[in-house]
Every structure is written in structure tokens, then in C-alpha cells.
Tab-separated table of C-alpha atoms in Angstrom:
chain	number	residue	atom	x	y	z
A	46	MET	CA	0.163	0.030	-0.204
A	47	THR	CA	1.385	3.630	-1.033
A	48	GLY	CA	-1.388	6.208	-0.266
A	49	GLY	CA	-0.408	9.580	-1.508
A	50	ALA	CA	3.392	8.499	-2.260
A	51	GLY	CA	4.649	10.356	-5.635
A	52	GLY	CA	2.262	12.702	-5.442
A	53	ARG	CA	2.108	16.187	-4.107
A	54	THR	CA	2.255	16.941	-0.582
A	55	VAL	CA	-0.312	19.638	0.583
A	56	THR	CA	-1.577	20.834	3.773
A	57	ALA	CA	-4.930	21.697	5.054
A	58	THR	CA	-5.601	23.867	8.112
A	59	ASN	CA	-9.235	24.325	7.588
A	60	ALA	CA	-12.567	22.500	6.578
A	61	THR	CA	-12.704	24.082	2.747
A	62	GLU	CA	-9.064	22.723	1.825
A	63	PHE	CA	-9.288	19.369	3.664
A	64	LEU	CA	-12.780	18.518	1.767
A	65	ASP	CA	-11.275	19.737	-1.513
A	66	TYR	CA	-8.051	17.646	-0.942
A	67	ILE	CA	-9.793	14.340	0.012
A	68	ASP	CA	-12.197	14.542	-2.944
A	69	SER	CA	-9.438	15.365	-5.429
A	70	THR	CA	-8.500	12.745	-8.416
A	71	GLU	CA	-5.196	13.368	-7.744
A	72	THR	CA	-2.753	11.174	-5.784
A	73	LEU	CA	-1.707	13.239	-2.803
A	74	ILE	CA	-0.318	13.526	0.880
A	75	ILE	CA	-2.521	15.563	2.665
A	76	ARG	CA	-1.442	16.979	6.045
A	77	VAL	CA	-3.768	17.988	8.761
A	78	ALA	CA	-2.757	20.712	10.714
A	79	GLY	CA	-4.722	22.159	13.485
A	80	GLN	CA	-8.914	20.894	14.113
A	81	ILE	CA	-10.637	20.607	11.022
A	82	ASN	CA	-14.574	20.964	11.954
A	83	ILE	CA	-16.692	19.075	9.216
A	84	THR	CA	-20.219	17.518	9.062
A	85	SER	CA	-21.155	13.942	8.218
A	86	LYS	CA	-19.302	11.576	6.843
A	87	GLN	CA	-16.726	12.866	3.874
A	88	GLY	CA	-16.088	11.320	0.873
A	89	VAL	CA	-12.093	10.132	0.067
A	90	ARG	CA	-10.821	9.119	-3.057
A	91	PRO	CA	-8.315	6.704	-3.806
A	92	ASN	CA	-4.497	7.134	-3.647
A	93	LYS	CA	-4.331	9.433	-0.486
A	94	THR	CA	-2.398	9.589	2.610
A	95	ILE	CA	-3.986	11.912	4.900
A	96	ILE	CA	-1.549	12.237	8.044
A	97	GLY	CA	-1.904	14.818	11.264
A	98	VAL	CA	1.116	16.801	11.747
A	99	GLY	CA	2.414	16.191	15.115
A	100	THR	CA	-0.343	16.258	17.751
A	101	SER	CA	-2.482	18.840	15.775
A	102	GLY	CA	-4.375	17.045	13.608
A	103	HIS	CA	-7.806	16.633	14.696
A	104	ILE	CA	-11.060	15.660	12.872
A	105	ASN	CA	-14.228	17.083	14.562
A	106	GLY	CA	-17.969	16.757	14.253
A	107	GLY	CA	-17.793	14.345	11.143
A	108	GLY	CA	-15.908	11.537	9.681
A	109	LEU	CA	-14.494	9.927	6.550
A	110	ASP	CA	-16.217	7.735	3.944
A	111	PHE	CA	-14.493	5.375	1.595
A	112	TYR	CA	-17.050	4.694	-1.152
A	113	ARG	CA	-15.320	2.247	-3.968
A	114	SER	CA	-12.179	3.718	-2.833
A	115	TYR	CA	-8.628	2.176	-2.376
A	116	ASN	CA	-5.211	2.667	-1.545
A	117	VAL	CA	-5.709	5.058	1.321
A	118	ILE	CA	-3.499	5.703	4.565
A	119	VAL	CA	-5.133	7.253	7.346
A	120	ARG	CA	-2.809	8.085	10.230
A	121	ASN	CA	-1.850	10.203	13.246
A	122	LEU	CA	-5.331	11.754	13.474
A	123	ARG	CA	-7.867	12.630	16.513
A	124	PHE	CA	-11.453	11.905	15.739
A	125	THR	CA	-14.072	13.505	18.353
A	126	ASN	CA	-17.799	13.612	18.249
A	127	ALA	CA	-18.547	12.359	14.921
A	128	GLU	CA	-22.168	12.721	14.496
A	129	ASP	CA	-22.399	9.174	12.483
A	130	ASP	CA	-19.285	7.047	11.906
A	131	ALA	CA	-15.665	8.453	12.041
A	132	VAL	CA	-14.301	6.343	9.629
A	133	ASN	CA	-16.594	4.411	7.132
A	134	VAL	CA	-15.084	1.700	4.985
A	135	GLY	CA	-17.614	0.825	2.650
A	136	GLN	CA	-18.940	-0.226	-0.743
A	137	GLU	CA	-16.210	-2.432	-2.221
A	138	SER	CA	-13.548	-0.022	-0.855
A	139	HIS	CA	-10.229	-1.735	-0.309
A	140	HIS	CA	-6.217	-1.683	0.635
A	141	ILE	CA	-6.963	0.919	3.329
A	142	TRP	CA	-4.854	1.439	6.467
A	143	ILE	CA	-6.206	2.950	9.459
A	144	ASP	CA	-3.152	3.847	11.967
A	145	HIS	CA	-1.998	5.582	15.067
A	146	ASN	CA	-5.147	7.070	15.287
A	147	SER	CA	-7.610	8.496	18.213
A	148	PHE	CA	-11.536	7.996	18.315
A	149	SER	CA	-13.706	9.387	20.789
A	150	GLY	CA	-17.249	10.644	20.851
A	151	ALA	CA	-18.637	9.092	18.018
A	152	VAL	CA	-22.250	8.765	17.861
A	153	ASP	CA	-22.315	5.363	15.952
A	154	GLY	CA	-19.264	3.641	15.321
A	155	SER	CA	-15.709	4.516	15.408
A	156	ILE	CA	-14.778	2.397	12.679
A	157	ASP	CA	-17.219	0.940	10.409
A	158	ILE	CA	-15.891	-1.873	7.509
A	159	VAL	CA	-18.952	-3.094	5.441
A	160	ARG	CA	-20.582	-3.825	1.990
A	161	GLY	CA	-17.958	-5.779	0.482
A	162	ALA	CA	-15.129	-4.082	1.746
A	163	ASP	CA	-11.551	-5.954	1.793
A	164	TYR	CA	-7.893	-6.153	2.904
A	165	VAL	CA	-8.288	-3.514	5.627
A	166	THR	CA	-5.928	-3.096	8.459
A	167	VAL	CA	-6.509	-0.963	11.691
A	168	SER	CA	-3.122	-0.720	13.887
A	169	TRP	CA	-2.019	1.084	16.616
A	170	ASN	CA	-5.339	3.060	17.418
A	171	HIS	CA	-6.644	4.286	20.872
A	172	PHE	CA	-10.427	3.721	21.255
A	173	ASP	CA	-10.928	6.131	24.184
A	174	HIS	CA	-13.905	5.194	25.842
A	175	SER	CA	-15.772	4.678	22.861
A	176	ASP	CA	-19.675	2.751	22.303
A	177	LYS	CA	-19.355	0.927	19.172
A	178	SER	CA	-15.567	0.733	18.147
A	179	MET	CA	-15.516	-1.754	15.148
A	180	LEU	CA	-18.079	-3.072	13.002
A	181	ILE	CA	-17.526	-5.730	10.322
A	182	SER	CA	-20.635	-5.985	8.116
A	183	HIS	CA	-23.665	-3.993	8.639
A	184	SER	CA	-26.244	-6.538	8.895
A	185	ASP	CA	-27.275	-9.877	9.110
A	186	GLY	CA	-29.096	-9.847	5.693
A	187	ALA	CA	-25.756	-8.612	4.092
A	188	ALA	CA	-24.411	-12.323	3.091
A	189	SER	CA	-24.691	-11.783	-0.826
A	190	THR	CA	-22.053	-8.395	-0.724
A	191	ASP	CA	-20.047	-9.789	1.973
A	192	ILE	CA	-19.315	-13.395	2.149
A	193	GLY	CA	-15.451	-14.038	0.354
A	194	HIS	CA	-14.989	-10.255	1.399
A	195	LEU	CA	-14.214	-8.453	5.049
A	196	LYS	CA	-10.567	-9.377	5.036
A	197	VAL	CA	-9.296	-7.215	7.602
A	198	THR	CA	-6.561	-6.964	10.175
A	199	ILE	CA	-6.204	-5.520	13.668
A	200	HIS	CA	-3.467	-5.434	15.768
A	201	HIS	CA	-1.997	-3.297	18.613
A	202	ASN	CA	-5.147	-1.201	19.430
A	203	PHE	CA	-6.066	0.074	22.729
A	204	PHE	CA	-9.651	-0.650	23.677
A	205	ASP	CA	-9.625	1.492	26.404
A	206	ASN	CA	-12.738	1.447	28.617
A	207	SER	CA	-14.974	1.260	25.346
A	208	ARG	CA	-17.962	-0.802	25.375
A	209	GLN	CA	-18.455	-3.102	22.503
A	210	ARG	CA	-17.645	-4.136	19.028
A	211	HIS	CA	-13.482	-4.747	19.196
A	212	PRO	CA	-14.885	-6.064	16.420
A	213	ARG	CA	-18.389	-7.258	16.031
A	214	ILE	CA	-17.971	-9.476	12.556
A	215	ARG	CA	-20.306	-10.961	10.362
A	216	PHE	CA	-19.505	-13.098	6.870
A	217	GLY	CA	-15.871	-11.625	6.900
A	218	GLU	CA	-12.960	-14.266	7.076
A	219	PRO	CA	-10.419	-14.175	8.200
A	220	VAL	CA	-10.410	-11.287	10.572
A	221	HIS	CA	-7.287	-11.567	12.376
A	222	VAL	CA	-7.072	-9.889	16.057
A	223	PHE	CA	-3.922	-10.019	17.376
A	224	ASN	CA	-1.400	-8.152	20.064
A	225	ASN	CA	-4.492	-5.407	21.233
A	226	TYR	CA	-5.166	-4.620	24.953
A	227	PHE	CA	-8.807	-4.663	25.718
A	228	LEU	CA	-9.490	-3.191	29.263
A	229	ASN	CA	-12.792	-2.653	30.926
A	230	ASN	CA	-15.050	-3.446	28.128
A	231	GLU	CA	-18.631	-3.426	29.419
A	232	LEU	CA	-20.556	-5.795	26.858
A	233	TYR	CA	-17.533	-7.649	25.181
A	234	GLY	CA	-14.400	-8.018	23.660
A	235	VAL	CA	-14.833	-9.667	20.157
A	236	ALA	CA	-18.133	-11.418	18.528
A	237	SER	CA	-17.580	-13.156	15.434
A	238	VAL	CA	-20.904	-14.257	14.308
A	239	GLN	CA	-23.265	-14.790	11.477
A	240	GLN	CA	-20.919	-17.252	9.616
A	241	ALA	CA	-17.772	-14.808	10.426
A	242	GLY	CA	-14.206	-16.517	10.735
A	243	ALA	CA	-11.909	-14.771	13.450
A	244	VAL	CA	-8.125	-15.828	14.709
A	245	VAL	CA	-7.749	-14.076	18.095
A	246	GLU	CA	-4.210	-14.665	19.372
A	247	ASN	CA	-1.747	-12.841	21.773
A	248	ASN	CA	-4.165	-10.509	23.113
A	249	TYR	CA	-4.334	-9.138	26.703
A	250	PHE	CA	-7.910	-9.169	28.147
A	251	GLU	CA	-8.141	-6.788	31.272
A	252	ASN	CA	-11.746	-6.777	33.410
A	253	VAL	CA	-13.476	-8.156	30.190
A	254	PRO	CA	-16.196	-10.342	31.322
A	255	PHE	CA	-17.351	-11.778	27.852
A	256	PRO	CA	-13.930	-11.719	25.950
A	257	CYS	CA	-15.286	-13.342	22.919
A	258	PHE	CA	-18.660	-14.659	21.517
A	259	SER	CA	-19.118	-17.217	18.523
A	260	ALA	CA	-21.080	-20.162	19.220
A	261	SER	CA	-23.410	-18.836	20.759
A	262	GLY	CA	-24.027	-15.749	18.518
A	263	TYR	CA	-24.768	-12.136	19.782
A	264	ALA	CA	-27.935	-10.488	20.178
A	265	ASP	CA	-30.200	-11.047	16.862
A	266	SER	CA	-27.091	-12.690	15.199
A	267	GLY	CA	-26.420	-16.322	14.521
A	268	PRO	CA	-23.188	-18.054	15.513
A	269	GLY	CA	-19.966	-17.412	13.854
A	270	ARG	CA	-16.928	-19.473	14.042
A	271	LEU	CA	-13.600	-18.460	16.136
A	272	VAL	CA	-10.056	-19.943	16.935
A	273	HIS	CA	-8.289	-18.325	19.772
A	274	ARG	CA	-4.645	-18.942	21.165
A	275	GLY	CA	-1.864	-17.368	23.244
A	276	ASN	CA	-4.036	-14.831	25.012
A	277	THR	CA	-3.770	-13.448	28.408
A	278	PHE	CA	-7.069	-13.223	30.413
A	279	VAL	CA	-6.664	-10.839	33.736
A	280	ASN	CA	-10.237	-10.702	35.903
A	281	SER	CA	-11.852	-11.689	32.925
A	282	GLY	CA	-14.118	-14.389	31.420
A	283	THR	CA	-12.789	-17.028	28.808
A	284	CYS	CA	-12.708	-16.808	25.122
A	285	GLU	CA	-15.864	-18.819	22.934
A	286	ALA	CA	-14.339	-20.785	20.689
A	287	ALA	CA	-16.187	-22.361	17.772
A	288	GLY	CA	-15.085	-23.987	14.667
A	289	SER	CA	-12.089	-23.857	12.275
A	290	VAL	CA	-10.850	-20.636	10.223
A	291	VAL	CA	-8.976	-19.860	7.235
A	292	GLU	CA	-5.538	-18.931	8.616
A	293	PRO	CA	-3.934	-15.451	8.418
A	294	ARG	CA	-1.014	-17.013	6.769
A	295	THR	CA	-2.763	-17.851	3.841
A	296	TYR	CA	-2.506	-14.120	3.038
A	297	TYR	CA	0.675	-12.624	4.586
A	298	SER	CA	3.603	-13.668	6.993
A	299	TYR	CA	3.465	-11.800	10.265
A	300	THR	CA	5.378	-12.103	13.531
A	301	MET	CA	3.859	-11.473	17.242
A	302	ASP	CA	4.840	-10.089	20.503
A	303	SER	CA	4.118	-11.741	23.297
A	304	ALA	CA	0.310	-11.355	25.318
A	305	ALA	CA	2.126	-10.038	28.436
A	306	SER	CA	3.991	-7.500	26.527
A	307	VAL	CA	0.802	-5.866	25.203
A	308	PRO	CA	-0.165	-3.656	27.845
A	309	GLY	CA	3.109	-1.739	28.178
A	310	LEU	CA	3.457	-1.613	24.313
A	311	VAL	CA	0.005	-0.502	23.554
A	312	ARG	CA	-0.111	2.124	26.210
A	313	ALA	CA	3.097	3.560	24.955
A	314	GLY	CA	2.513	3.684	21.142
A	315	ALA	CA	-0.975	3.689	20.428
A	316	GLY	CA	-2.833	6.691	19.281
A	317	TYR	CA	-2.033	10.057	17.564
A	318	GLY	CA	0.978	12.110	18.427
A	319	LYS	CA	3.052	8.555	18.574
A	320	VAL	CA	4.851	8.915	15.132
A	321	SER	CA	7.442	11.165	13.958
């Protein structure tokens, strides 16, 4: 994934500039300096890197929307008070990387990955007291668009006193959840339901009554599949396993940190302002 590499580097300091740049057909590296106040979800065209400058990059009130978009990197931004989703990866978008951002106060989801999206990585983000952190597939009725898609990697994120959907997955396979820190998650950690397949490994669950749902389904959704290994559970329940799942190594090689090291690594490294 190259994002805006090879294109112009531009800096957005207000909403007008920002919206013009993300809607451009150019390949662009878009630097976000200061607080950008937007409304609703605003479309991002392909071949962009959207990156906050230092600790100043801040998107408030609205969010980013991907509709048949691809090759986009979203990095080092603070998202607050989105009136819908902060980041919506939808409608067959692919090769999207959401890295080192912080999310709080979204009315709906912090990140939704839906409607046949594919090859999405969510890494080193801080979900700060969010309600609905991450949804993968929007509906129990979305089998026709989502089966065979929604391949997502989720690693080194801090689910910090966030309530649910870390993530909630329907149909996607494999969804690879590794080296994340789950802290004080009121409703649940990972829910792999409605035929989804998740591999959950080397995570650290602390004060999480229900780390994983799968065989029992969740809410109105039917059962999914989930393989778990190498996780640490502190004052937490157990991870519900079910069935077999396509291994992530089918698509890429990876190495992991030990589960014991995850809280320190993630606290130090997740969120905006943590990249040079």
C-alpha cells in the first residue's frame, strides 16, 4: 500500500481545504494541521495519505467515508464527536490502512468496515471510552455482498474502557485480531457471528467479562467461528471458540509480541501523536 506516495504534499488547515483535497482525483499526501470541523461523512478518493501534523491533526464533528475507494492511509489523527461514523470503509473499498489514530465521542461507530470492503488494516489506534468501536459487516442480511470479503487485520489497538464491537464481525474471514489490549470492556471484546471467521491471538484482556462470542451468536445474530490462542485473561471470562477459520498466514506472514508485553507496548504506542 502506497497511499499518496509519489504525489504532491499539501497541508489542510481548514475544512474547505481538507474537503477539496480528499475529493481530488490526484495522488496526494494530505497533512492535517489543527482542528478541522466537518459534518456528516465526507468521501475520500483513492491514492491518498491523510496524516496529522505532530499532535495537531484533529477531525471533529464528522468523519471519513470510503465508497469504492482504495490505496488510502489514514494516520496520526484525532477523531472526536462524529455525528455518525468516524471512519466508514464501505462499498467494495479495499487496501485501506487506519493507523495511529484516536477515537472518542462518535455517535455511531468509530470504524465501520462494511458492504464488501476488503484488505483493511486497523493498527495502533486508541479507542477512548467509545461505545461502538468497530463493526465488520452492517447487517445479518448482508451475506450476498460480504461473504468472501471483509478480510481485516486488527493489531496493537487500545480498546480503553470502550463498551462493545472490538470488533463485531459478520461474514468476514479471516479477521485477524492480535496483540490488542482490551481494558474494562463492559459488554464484550470480540464477537464473531453470522458465519464469520476470526483468529484471536496474543491479546491481553483485563476486566472483560465476555472476551469473545462465537458459537452462541450475539443479540439477533447467529453463530460464527473463532479460533483463539496465546491470549492472557486477567479478571476476565474465557474466549468462546467454535469451528475452524482460514489462517491469516494464507494471506501474509507475521510475527507477534507476547501477550504479556501488550499492555506496555500499546499504552506507549497507540493513538495519535505517537509517530514521527
